[in-house]
Amino acid sequence: MDALIVGADRLGNIPNVLSEFGIRIAAHVSGRETAHQRRNASLPAGIGMVILFTDFLGHNVMQRFREAASREGASVVCCRRSVCALQQALGKRVDRSNCANCSRECAKH
């Protein structure tokens, strides 16, 4: 699944965590630009999930990207920018029941 990450200047180990869940970062937006607060945010094509790092975003930016995800039918995951918080949030959202039968190269648990 392709994801749009909104928030944070640097991602650190976040890409590794996402790959464990079979998620690829299609785009990363820091959310600092004032244009993200005022205009209707649009999602890149093929985005299945929007991840919002709440400790780096204002309410207006979060609202714009939530609305865009709703319009596009993408799921939204909100959490703080930490490996533990992201793992916990994705664990509640991503169904891993079929991992044993999957041929993808992501980490299987």
C-alpha positions in Angstrom: 0.0 0.0 0.0 1.2 3.5 -0.8 1.1 6.1 2.0 1.3 9.9 2.2 3.1 11.1 5.3 2.1 14.5 6.6 4.2 16.1 9.4 7.8 16.0 10.6 10.9 17.3 8.8 12.9 14.1 9.0 11.5 10.6 9.1 14.4 8.7 10.8 13.4 5.0 11.2 9.8 5.5 10.1 10.4 4.0 6.6 11.6 0.8 8.3 8.5 0.5 10.4 6.3 1.1 7.4 8.0 -1.5 5.4 7.3 -4.1 8.2 3.6 -3.4 7.5 4.0 -3.6 3.7 3.5 0.2 3.4 5.6 2.3 0.9 6.0 6.0 1.3 4.7 7.6 -1.9 5.1 11.1 -0.7 6.1 13.1 2.4 4.8 16.6 3.2 6.2 18.5 6.2 2.9 20.5 6.6 4.8 23.7 7.4 3.8 25.5 4.2 1.0 28.0 4.7 -0.6 26.7 1.5 -1.3 23.4 3.3 -3.4 25.3 5.8 -5.5 27.3 3.4 -6.2 25.3 0.3 -7.9 22.0 -0.2 -5.2 19.5 0.1 -5.0 16.9 -2.7 -3.5 13.5 -2.5 -1.1 12.0 -5.0 -2.6 9.2 -7.2 -2.7 5.8 -5.7 -2.6 6.7 -2.1 -4.3 4.2 0.2 -3.3 5.7 3.5 -2.6 9.1 5.0 -0.4 9.1 8.1 -0.6 12.3 10.2 2.1 13.0 12.7 0.1 15.0 15.2 2.9 16.5 17.2 4.2 18.3 14.1 0.9 19.6 12.6 -1.6 22.3 13.3 -5.3 21.6 13.3 -6.0 23.2 10.0 -3.4 21.1 8.2 -4.8 17.9 9.8 -8.3 18.9 8.8 -7.4 19.5 5.2 -5.6 16.2 4.8 -8.4 14.3 6.6 -10.9 15.8 4.2 -8.8 14.9 1.2 -8.4 11.3 2.5 -12.1 11.1 2.9 -12.8 12.3 -0.6 -10.3 9.8 -2.0 -11.4 6.8 0.2 -8.0 6.6 1.8 -7.6 5.5 5.4 -6.2 7.9 8.0 -3.7 7.0 10.8 -3.0 9.7 13.4 -0.1 9.3 15.9 2.9 11.0 17.3 6.2 10.8 15.4 7.8 7.9 17.2 8.5 4.3 16.1 6.4 2.9 19.0 3.4 5.2 18.5 3.4 4.4 14.7 3.7 0.6 15.3 0.8 0.8 17.8 -1.4 2.9 15.5 -0.7 0.7 12.5 -1.2 -2.5 14.5 -4.8 -1.4 15.1 -5.4 -0.5 11.4 -3.5 -3.0 9.3 -4.9 -6.6 9.0 -2.0 -9.0 9.3 -4.1 -12.2 9.4 -3.1 -13.2 5.9 0.6 -12.5 6.3 1.6 -16.2 6.3 0.1 -16.6 2.8 1.6 -13.4 1.3 4.5 -13.5 -1.1 5.6 -9.9 -0.4 9.0 -9.2 1.1 7.8 -7.3 4.2 8.6 -8.6 7.6 6.2 -11.3 8.7 5.2 -11.6 12.3 
